[in-house]
mmCIF file of C-alpha atoms and ligand atoms in Angstrom:
data_model
loop_
_atom_site.group_PDB
_atom_site.id
_atom_site.type_symbol
_atom_site.label_atom_id
_atom_site.label_comp_id
_atom_site.label_asym_id
_atom_site.label_seq_id
_atom_site.Cartn_x
_atom_site.Cartn_y
_atom_site.Cartn_z
ATOM 1 C CA UNK A 2 -25.813 -20.316 -59.382
ATOM 2 C CA UNK A 3 -28.594 -21.707 -61.470
ATOM 3 C CA UNK A 4 -31.984 -20.021 -61.452
ATOM 4 C CA UNK A 5 -33.882 -20.783 -58.240
ATOM 5 C CA UNK A 6 -37.497 -21.916 -58.337
ATOM 6 C CA UNK A 7 -38.754 -20.344 -55.074
ATOM 7 C CA UNK A 8 -42.091 -22.026 -55.040
ATOM 8 C CA UNK A 9 -42.545 -24.937 -52.608
ATOM 9 C CA UNK A 10 -39.076 -24.712 -51.071
ATOM 10 C CA UNK A 11 -39.054 -26.085 -47.540
ATOM 11 C CA UNK A 12 -37.018 -24.617 -44.684
ATOM 12 C CA UNK A 13 -34.018 -26.947 -44.910
ATOM 13 C CA UNK A 14 -33.769 -26.241 -48.650
ATOM 14 C CA UNK A 15 -33.781 -22.505 -48.050
ATOM 15 C CA UNK A 16 -31.064 -22.907 -45.438
ATOM 16 C CA UNK A 17 -28.924 -24.952 -47.860
ATOM 17 C CA UNK A 18 -29.381 -22.276 -50.572
ATOM 18 C CA UNK A 19 -28.365 -19.576 -48.092
ATOM 19 C CA UNK A 20 -25.247 -21.427 -47.111
ATOM 20 C CA UNK A 21 -24.198 -21.878 -50.745
ATOM 21 C CA UNK A 22 -24.952 -18.241 -51.586
ATOM 22 C CA UNK A 23 -22.905 -17.048 -48.581
ATOM 23 C CA UNK A 24 -19.882 -18.959 -49.778
ATOM 24 C CA UNK A 25 -20.286 -17.970 -53.464
ATOM 25 C CA UNK A 26 -20.783 -14.276 -52.703
ATOM 26 C CA UNK A 27 -18.469 -14.103 -49.641
ATOM 27 C CA UNK A 28 -21.335 -12.649 -47.642
ATOM 28 C CA UNK A 29 -21.499 -12.241 -43.887
ATOM 29 C CA UNK A 30 -24.995 -12.383 -42.349
ATOM 30 C CA UNK A 31 -25.734 -10.597 -39.133
ATOM 31 C CA UNK A 32 -29.089 -10.783 -37.325
ATOM 32 C CA UNK A 33 -30.515 -8.971 -34.287
ATOM 33 C CA UNK A 34 -31.633 -10.864 -31.216
ATOM 34 C CA UNK A 35 -35.283 -9.949 -32.027
ATOM 35 C CA UNK A 36 -35.265 -11.724 -35.382
ATOM 36 C CA UNK A 37 -37.390 -14.817 -35.926
ATOM 37 C CA UNK A 38 -35.553 -18.107 -35.183
ATOM 38 C CA UNK A 39 -36.046 -19.230 -38.804
ATOM 39 C CA UNK A 40 -33.949 -16.202 -39.801
ATOM 40 C CA UNK A 41 -31.363 -16.479 -37.000
ATOM 41 C CA UNK A 42 -30.400 -19.967 -38.238
ATOM 42 C CA UNK A 43 -28.706 -18.578 -41.405
ATOM 43 C CA UNK A 44 -26.869 -15.828 -39.574
ATOM 44 C CA UNK A 45 -23.048 -15.922 -39.005
ATOM 45 C CA UNK A 46 -23.634 -13.687 -36.000
ATOM 46 C CA UNK A 47 -26.640 -12.945 -33.825
ATOM 47 C CA UNK A 48 -26.415 -10.235 -31.187
ATOM 48 C CA UNK A 49 -27.458 -6.835 -29.849
ATOM 49 C CA UNK A 50 -27.014 -3.508 -31.591
ATOM 50 C CA UNK A 51 -23.504 -2.819 -30.296
ATOM 51 C CA UNK A 52 -22.244 -6.309 -31.071
ATOM 52 C CA UNK A 53 -23.755 -6.123 -34.577
ATOM 53 C CA UNK A 54 -22.039 -2.799 -35.205
ATOM 54 C CA UNK A 55 -18.701 -4.138 -34.050
ATOM 55 C CA UNK A 56 -18.775 -7.324 -36.136
ATOM 56 C CA UNK A 57 -19.951 -5.348 -39.157
ATOM 57 C CA UNK A 58 -17.040 -2.960 -38.750
ATOM 58 C CA UNK A 59 -14.536 -5.828 -38.632
ATOM 59 C CA UNK A 60 -15.715 -8.255 -41.257
ATOM 60 C CA UNK A 61 -13.543 -8.771 -44.380
ATOM 61 C CA UNK A 62 -16.409 -10.361 -46.365
ATOM 62 C CA UNK A 63 -17.324 -8.616 -49.597
ATOM 63 C CA UNK A 64 -20.984 -8.243 -48.606
ATOM 64 C CA UNK A 65 -22.988 -7.899 -45.401
ATOM 65 C CA UNK A 66 -26.704 -8.941 -45.224
ATOM 66 C CA UNK A 67 -28.430 -7.362 -42.241
ATOM 67 C CA UNK A 68 -31.430 -9.126 -40.749
ATOM 68 C CA UNK A 69 -32.890 -6.458 -38.521
ATOM 69 C CA UNK A 70 -34.016 -2.885 -39.150
ATOM 70 C CA UNK A 71 -32.797 -0.058 -41.387
ATOM 71 C CA UNK A 72 -30.799 1.732 -38.657
ATOM 72 C CA UNK A 73 -28.716 -1.491 -38.211
ATOM 73 C CA UNK A 74 -28.005 -1.811 -41.933
ATOM 74 C CA UNK A 75 -27.036 1.879 -42.119
ATOM 75 C CA UNK A 76 -24.744 1.463 -39.167
ATOM 76 C CA UNK A 77 -22.982 -1.480 -40.841
ATOM 77 C CA UNK A 78 -22.567 0.563 -44.024
ATOM 78 C CA UNK A 79 -21.223 3.623 -42.201
ATOM 79 C CA UNK A 80 -18.686 1.554 -40.194
ATOM 80 C CA UNK A 81 -17.517 -0.474 -43.206
ATOM 81 C CA UNK A 82 -18.252 1.716 -46.254
ATOM 82 C CA UNK A 83 -16.285 -0.428 -48.756
ATOM 83 C CA UNK A 84 -18.798 -3.306 -48.347
ATOM 84 C CA UNK A 85 -22.008 -3.889 -50.188
ATOM 85 C CA UNK A 86 -24.615 -3.862 -47.449
ATOM 86 C CA UNK A 87 -28.086 -5.385 -48.076
ATOM 87 C CA UNK A 88 -31.255 -5.244 -45.913
ATOM 88 C CA UNK A 89 -33.083 -8.546 -45.622
ATOM 89 C CA UNK A 90 -36.373 -6.635 -45.824
ATOM 90 C CA UNK A 91 -36.720 -3.363 -47.781
ATOM 91 C CA UNK A 92 -39.078 -1.501 -45.348
ATOM 92 C CA UNK A 93 -38.046 -2.818 -41.928
ATOM 93 C CA UNK A 94 -37.582 0.466 -40.086
ATOM 94 C CA UNK A 95 -37.938 1.849 -36.553
ATOM 95 C CA UNK A 96 -40.864 4.088 -35.471
ATOM 96 C CA UNK A 97 -38.760 5.509 -32.595
ATOM 97 C CA UNK A 98 -35.973 6.469 -34.991
ATOM 98 C CA UNK A 99 -38.250 8.582 -37.099
ATOM 99 C CA UNK A 100 -40.470 10.310 -34.541
ATOM 100 C CA UNK A 101 -38.465 13.497 -34.579
ATOM 101 C CA UNK A 102 -36.291 14.945 -37.368
ATOM 102 C CA UNK A 103 -32.726 16.254 -37.778
ATOM 103 C CA UNK A 104 -34.371 19.729 -37.994
ATOM 104 C CA UNK A 105 -35.706 19.226 -34.428
ATOM 105 C CA UNK A 106 -32.151 18.392 -33.288
ATOM 106 C CA UNK A 107 -30.674 21.417 -35.072
ATOM 107 C CA UNK A 108 -33.088 23.561 -33.162
ATOM 108 C CA UNK A 109 -31.892 22.092 -29.824
ATOM 109 C CA UNK A 110 -28.262 22.576 -30.923
ATOM 110 C CA UNK A 111 -28.893 26.229 -31.547
ATOM 111 C CA UNK A 112 -30.177 26.579 -28.005
ATOM 112 C CA UNK A 113 -27.234 24.612 -26.577
ATOM 113 C CA UNK A 114 -24.313 25.267 -28.933
ATOM 114 C CA UNK A 115 -21.655 23.747 -26.591
ATOM 115 C CA UNK A 116 -23.536 20.559 -25.910
ATOM 116 C CA UNK A 117 -22.349 17.076 -26.450
ATOM 117 C CA UNK A 118 -25.011 15.427 -28.580
ATOM 118 C CA UNK A 119 -25.559 11.732 -27.703
ATOM 119 C CA UNK A 120 -27.558 9.877 -30.306
ATOM 120 C CA UNK A 121 -29.050 6.497 -29.413
ATOM 121 C CA UNK A 122 -28.259 4.030 -32.182
ATOM 122 C CA UNK A 123 -31.968 3.563 -33.051
ATOM 123 C CA UNK A 124 -31.832 6.697 -35.171
ATOM 124 C CA UNK A 125 -31.393 7.441 -38.885
ATOM 125 C CA UNK A 126 -27.920 8.221 -40.170
ATOM 126 C CA UNK A 127 -29.077 11.826 -40.758
ATOM 127 C CA UNK A 128 -29.599 12.266 -36.984
ATOM 128 C CA UNK A 129 -26.321 10.541 -36.093
ATOM 129 C CA UNK A 130 -24.612 12.922 -38.512
ATOM 130 C CA UNK A 131 -25.768 15.835 -36.247
ATOM 131 C CA UNK A 132 -24.499 14.231 -33.071
ATOM 132 C CA UNK A 133 -21.097 14.106 -31.434
ATOM 133 C CA UNK A 134 -21.321 10.530 -30.236
ATOM 134 C CA UNK A 135 -23.597 7.480 -30.692
ATOM 135 C CA UNK A 136 -24.644 5.091 -27.859
ATOM 136 C CA UNK A 137 -26.494 1.786 -27.610
ATOM 137 C CA UNK A 138 -28.550 0.317 -24.769
ATOM 138 C CA UNK A 139 -25.535 -1.608 -23.485
ATOM 139 C CA UNK A 140 -23.163 1.340 -23.146
ATOM 140 C CA UNK A 141 -25.317 4.518 -22.753
ATOM 141 C CA UNK A 142 -24.756 4.911 -18.997
ATOM 142 C CA UNK A 143 -20.962 4.275 -19.155
ATOM 143 C CA UNK A 144 -20.617 6.548 -22.099
ATOM 144 C CA UNK A 145 -22.454 9.518 -20.553
ATOM 145 C CA UNK A 146 -20.422 9.077 -17.384
ATOM 146 C CA UNK A 147 -17.313 9.603 -19.484
ATOM 147 C CA UNK A 148 -18.407 12.864 -21.064
ATOM 148 C CA UNK A 149 -16.865 16.125 -19.798
ATOM 149 C CA UNK A 150 -18.621 17.295 -16.618
ATOM 150 C CA UNK A 151 -18.802 20.931 -17.698
ATOM 151 C CA UNK A 152 -20.734 20.398 -20.944
ATOM 152 C CA UNK A 153 -24.514 20.223 -21.363
ATOM 153 C CA UNK A 154 -25.707 16.960 -22.898
ATOM 154 C CA UNK A 155 -28.444 16.576 -25.537
ATOM 155 C CA UNK A 156 -29.727 13.015 -25.658
ATOM 156 C CA UNK A 157 -31.845 11.856 -28.663
ATOM 157 C CA UNK A 158 -34.150 10.278 -29.747
ATOM 158 C CA UNK A 159 -35.385 7.903 -26.972
ATOM 159 C CA UNK A 160 -36.696 9.786 -23.935
ATOM 160 C CA UNK A 161 -36.963 6.566 -21.842
ATOM 161 C CA UNK A 162 -33.330 5.574 -22.252
ATOM 162 C CA UNK A 163 -32.455 9.214 -21.707
ATOM 163 C CA UNK A 164 -34.424 9.279 -18.501
ATOM 164 C CA UNK A 165 -32.789 6.059 -17.297
ATOM 165 C CA UNK A 166 -29.295 7.417 -18.101
ATOM 166 C CA UNK A 167 -30.140 10.639 -16.320
ATOM 167 C CA UNK A 168 -31.188 8.642 -13.247
ATOM 168 C CA UNK A 169 -28.073 6.486 -13.251
ATOM 169 C CA UNK A 170 -25.494 9.169 -13.995
ATOM 170 C CA UNK A 171 -26.995 12.199 -12.176
ATOM 171 C CA UNK A 172 -26.346 14.230 -15.381
ATOM 172 C CA UNK A 173 -29.187 16.412 -16.548
ATOM 173 C CA UNK A 174 -30.089 15.528 -20.156
ATOM 174 C CA UNK A 175 -31.875 17.643 -22.730
ATOM 175 C CA UNK A 176 -34.114 15.217 -24.535
ATOM 176 C CA UNK A 177 -36.505 14.608 -27.425
ATOM 177 C CA UNK A 178 -39.938 13.161 -26.629
ATOM 178 C CA UNK A 179 -39.607 10.052 -28.824
ATOM 179 C CA UNK A 180 -40.130 6.463 -27.554
ATOM 180 C CA UNK A 181 -40.313 2.910 -28.650
ATOM 181 C CA UNK A 182 -43.970 1.780 -28.667
ATOM 182 C CA UNK A 183 -43.048 -1.836 -27.878
ATOM 183 C CA UNK A 184 -41.401 -0.915 -24.563
ATOM 184 C CA UNK A 185 -43.218 2.267 -23.600
ATOM 185 C CA UNK A 186 -46.607 0.454 -23.431
ATOM 186 C CA UNK A 187 -45.526 -1.546 -20.354
ATOM 187 C CA UNK A 188 -47.053 -0.138 -17.178
ATOM 188 C CA UNK A 189 -45.800 -0.387 -13.591
ATOM 189 C CA UNK A 190 -49.084 -2.105 -12.601
ATOM 190 C CA UNK A 191 -48.411 -4.788 -15.166
ATOM 191 C CA UNK A 192 -44.922 -5.321 -13.897
ATOM 192 C CA UNK A 193 -46.057 -5.560 -10.252
ATOM 193 C CA UNK A 194 -48.649 -8.147 -11.165
ATOM 194 C CA UNK A 195 -46.146 -10.412 -12.891
ATOM 195 C CA UNK A 196 -43.757 -9.967 -9.936
ATOM 196 C CA UNK A 197 -46.443 -11.298 -7.584
ATOM 197 C CA UNK A 198 -47.089 -14.221 -9.922
ATOM 198 C CA UNK A 199 -43.383 -15.170 -10.182
ATOM 199 C CA UNK A 200 -41.811 -14.003 -6.884
ATOM 200 C CA UNK A 201 -38.578 -16.026 -7.381
ATOM 201 C CA UNK A 202 -37.877 -14.825 -10.910
ATOM 202 C CA UNK A 203 -35.394 -12.061 -11.692
ATOM 203 C CA UNK A 204 -36.919 -9.334 -13.817
ATOM 204 C CA UNK A 205 -34.790 -8.065 -16.712
ATOM 205 C CA UNK A 206 -35.987 -5.051 -18.597
ATOM 206 C CA UNK A 207 -34.671 -3.032 -21.504
ATOM 207 C CA UNK A 208 -33.967 0.629 -20.838
ATOM 208 C CA UNK A 209 -36.423 1.635 -23.512
ATOM 209 C CA UNK A 210 -39.063 0.898 -20.861
ATOM 210 C CA UNK A 211 -40.325 3.767 -18.724
ATOM 211 C CA UNK A 212 -38.291 4.776 -15.622
ATOM 212 C CA UNK A 213 -40.885 3.463 -13.084
ATOM 213 C CA UNK A 214 -40.645 0.055 -14.842
ATOM 214 C CA UNK A 215 -36.854 0.134 -14.921
ATOM 215 C CA UNK A 216 -36.720 0.956 -11.182
ATOM 216 C CA UNK A 217 -38.805 -2.153 -10.426
ATOM 217 C CA UNK A 218 -36.384 -4.467 -12.313
ATOM 218 C CA UNK A 219 -33.481 -6.515 -11.030
ATOM 219 C CA UNK A 220 -31.423 -5.628 -14.095
ATOM 220 C CA UNK A 221 -31.797 -2.945 -16.786
ATOM 221 C CA UNK A 222 -29.740 -3.972 -19.781
ATOM 222 C CA UNK A 223 -29.377 -4.712 -23.512
ATOM 223 C CA UNK A 224 -30.725 -7.887 -25.135
ATOM 224 C CA UNK A 225 -27.371 -9.640 -25.163
ATOM 225 C CA UNK A 226 -26.767 -8.760 -21.552
ATOM 226 C CA UNK A 227 -30.122 -10.407 -20.780
ATOM 227 C CA UNK A 228 -28.839 -13.585 -22.468
ATOM 228 C CA UNK A 229 -25.624 -13.508 -20.484
ATOM 229 C CA UNK A 230 -27.541 -13.052 -17.233
ATOM 230 C CA UNK A 231 -29.822 -15.991 -18.071
ATOM 231 C CA UNK A 232 -26.864 -18.304 -18.657
ATOM 232 C CA UNK A 233 -26.163 -18.038 -14.948
ATOM 233 C CA UNK A 234 -29.760 -17.811 -13.649
ATOM 234 C CA UNK A 235 -32.606 -20.330 -14.009
ATOM 235 C CA UNK A 236 -35.659 -18.167 -13.421
ATOM 236 C CA UNK A 237 -36.066 -14.951 -15.380
ATOM 237 C CA UNK A 238 -38.768 -12.660 -16.706
ATOM 238 C CA UNK A 239 -37.767 -11.083 -20.038
ATOM 239 C CA UNK A 240 -38.912 -7.492 -20.415
ATOM 240 C CA UNK A 241 -38.203 -6.687 -24.018
ATOM 241 C CA UNK A 242 -39.361 -7.574 -27.518
ATOM 242 C CA UNK A 243 -40.921 -11.067 -27.685
ATOM 243 C CA UNK A 244 -38.318 -12.398 -30.100
ATOM 244 C CA UNK A 245 -35.676 -12.463 -27.373
ATOM 245 C CA UNK A 246 -37.932 -14.568 -25.207
ATOM 246 C CA UNK A 247 -38.385 -17.012 -28.136
ATOM 247 C CA UNK A 248 -34.580 -17.196 -28.636
ATOM 248 C CA UNK A 249 -34.041 -17.897 -24.955
ATOM 249 C CA UNK A 250 -36.679 -20.579 -24.805
ATOM 250 C CA UNK A 251 -34.936 -22.223 -27.807
ATOM 251 C CA UNK A 252 -31.415 -22.023 -26.348
ATOM 252 C CA UNK A 253 -32.311 -22.717 -22.688
ATOM 253 C CA UNK A 254 -35.223 -25.223 -22.841
ATOM 254 C CA UNK A 255 -34.694 -26.356 -19.180
ATOM 255 C CA UNK A 256 -34.799 -22.867 -17.672
ATOM 256 C CA UNK A 257 -37.953 -21.226 -16.350
ATOM 257 C CA UNK A 258 -38.194 -18.225 -18.663
ATOM 258 C CA UNK A 259 -41.260 -15.973 -18.716
ATOM 259 C CA UNK A 260 -42.167 -13.154 -21.117
ATOM 260 C CA UNK A 261 -43.123 -9.914 -19.403
ATOM 261 C CA UNK A 262 -45.838 -9.411 -22.005
ATOM 262 C CA UNK A 263 -46.840 -11.124 -25.280
ATOM 263 C CA UNK A 264 -47.830 -7.653 -26.545
ATOM 264 C CA UNK A 265 -44.154 -6.639 -26.832
ATOM 265 C CA UNK A 266 -43.880 -7.270 -30.577
ATOM 266 C CA UNK A 267 -41.984 -5.018 -32.977
ATOM 267 C CA UNK A 268 -43.796 -5.225 -36.293
ATOM 268 C CA UNK A 269 -40.769 -4.086 -38.196
ATOM 269 C CA UNK A 270 -38.440 -6.633 -36.678
ATOM 270 C CA UNK A 271 -40.950 -9.320 -37.639
ATOM 271 C CA UNK A 272 -41.097 -8.353 -41.324
ATOM 272 C CA UNK A 273 -38.019 -10.351 -42.183
ATOM 273 C CA UNK A 274 -38.623 -14.021 -43.100
ATOM 274 C CA UNK A 275 -36.205 -16.768 -44.014
ATOM 275 C CA UNK A 276 -37.525 -16.746 -47.620
ATOM 276 C CA UNK A 277 -37.204 -12.940 -47.853
ATOM 277 C CA UNK A 278 -33.651 -12.944 -46.501
ATOM 278 C CA UNK A 279 -32.499 -15.714 -48.892
ATOM 279 C CA UNK A 280 -34.153 -13.853 -51.841
ATOM 280 C CA UNK A 281 -32.371 -10.586 -50.889
ATOM 281 C CA UNK A 282 -29.090 -12.483 -50.799
ATOM 282 C CA UNK A 283 -29.752 -14.294 -54.084
ATOM 283 C CA UNK A 284 -30.658 -11.172 -55.944
ATOM 284 C CA UNK A 285 -28.594 -8.479 -54.162
ATOM 285 C CA UNK A 286 -31.814 -6.726 -53.131
ATOM 286 C CA UNK A 287 -32.305 -3.701 -50.841
ATOM 287 C CA UNK A 288 -28.783 -2.262 -51.021
ATOM 288 C CA UNK A 289 -28.175 0.436 -48.392
ATOM 289 C CA UNK A 290 -26.861 3.712 -49.802
ATOM 290 C CA UNK A 291 -25.840 6.543 -47.497
ATOM 291 C CA UNK A 292 -25.049 10.064 -48.777
ATOM 292 C CA UNK A 293 -21.274 10.870 -48.668
ATOM 293 C CA UNK A 294 -21.470 13.781 -46.233
ATOM 294 C CA UNK A 295 -23.892 11.980 -43.924
ATOM 295 C CA UNK A 296 -21.587 8.978 -44.055
ATOM 296 C CA UNK A 297 -18.574 11.047 -43.041
ATOM 297 C CA UNK A 298 -20.363 12.830 -40.179
ATOM 298 C CA UNK A 299 -22.132 9.781 -38.803
ATOM 299 C CA UNK A 300 -18.926 7.711 -39.035
ATOM 300 C CA UNK A 301 -17.323 10.169 -36.639
ATOM 301 C CA UNK A 302 -20.193 9.790 -34.158
ATOM 302 C CA UNK A 303 -20.166 5.961 -34.319
ATOM 303 C CA UNK A 304 -16.422 5.552 -34.169
ATOM 304 C CA UNK A 305 -16.160 7.909 -31.225
ATOM 305 C CA UNK A 306 -18.535 5.542 -29.396
ATOM 306 C CA UNK A 307 -16.381 2.546 -30.264
ATOM 307 C CA UNK A 308 -13.267 4.365 -28.989
ATOM 308 C CA UNK A 309 -14.806 5.526 -25.712
ATOM 309 C CA UNK A 310 -16.563 2.381 -24.437
HETATM 310 P P1 LIG B 604 -30.151 -3.806 -28.102
HETATM 311 O O1 LIG B 604 -29.227 -2.706 -27.728
HETATM 312 O O2 LIG B 604 -30.278 -4.804 -27.022
HETATM 313 O O3 LIG B 604 -29.803 -4.423 -29.386
HETATM 314 O O4 LIG B 604 -31.639 -3.216 -28.252
HETATM 315 C C1 LIG B 604 -31.983 -2.635 -29.485
HETATM 316 C C2 LIG B 604 -33.427 -2.334 -29.612
HETATM 317 O O5 LIG B 604 -33.870 -2.076 -30.711
HETATM 318 C C3 LIG B 604 -34.291 -2.322 -28.451
HETATM 319 O O6 LIG B 604 -35.591 -2.204 -28.811
#
């Protein structure tokens, strides 16, 4: 491809460049549901964490560009190690993932040596490597239900999903104290207020919200499960990162869709821009490298999830 002059390019030109680069480089672009709409339009697949992991594992493209956060790009690399995996933004990370360390987990494992260690996917590869199985928001409850009844379960890093899973399964979980600031900030009082304002709307919340908020909802589920629900329902309140609300307003303009809170913005998810993603693709920027041993150990944890649920 000839040298690109990036200055003054308009959106349609960037999209055209992205389409040509995808063909020339045999690159598959995946984007999370929280990504800006300008970014989603160049993606070959847009979905939730589990769907992204599955399509990344299956693609036969030479290269995968991940528009999302670091944990998603690492997951793609671990599940399809032969591919070159690029991040659309070099520092888009996850605060929740990094609140506690693999050393904190090793301490818990010493206390409970027989435990199954369930690691929520919003975690670094180094934490997944110390776990026995990974989960996502869409399969955490089913997955924990399938674990042997006689084993203790350590659940890291998100204490809110852990508490929701504990409530739904009746299994006692040993947890970290980490949380997602985007979801954890939502209070029950705020939820009750919006319920009063929109009494006919169904309230959908992500399990990264606190338990009292989850218990007030009509459905607790992943971002793609929220989209599926909205296809069949006309009035919904979306209780997760604001990007999903924007996507839904775009795809379902005739439905009455309300955001639970405009404060639910993930700064890292918003770092990726269309220009940044196309530049990363053009110049092979931000390649994800995972240490061999970490790759091997976290591959076991991720594949066990894909086999069980
Ligand atoms: P999903 O499992 O719906 O992709 O949620 C991921 C996430 O980061 C929630 O904050």
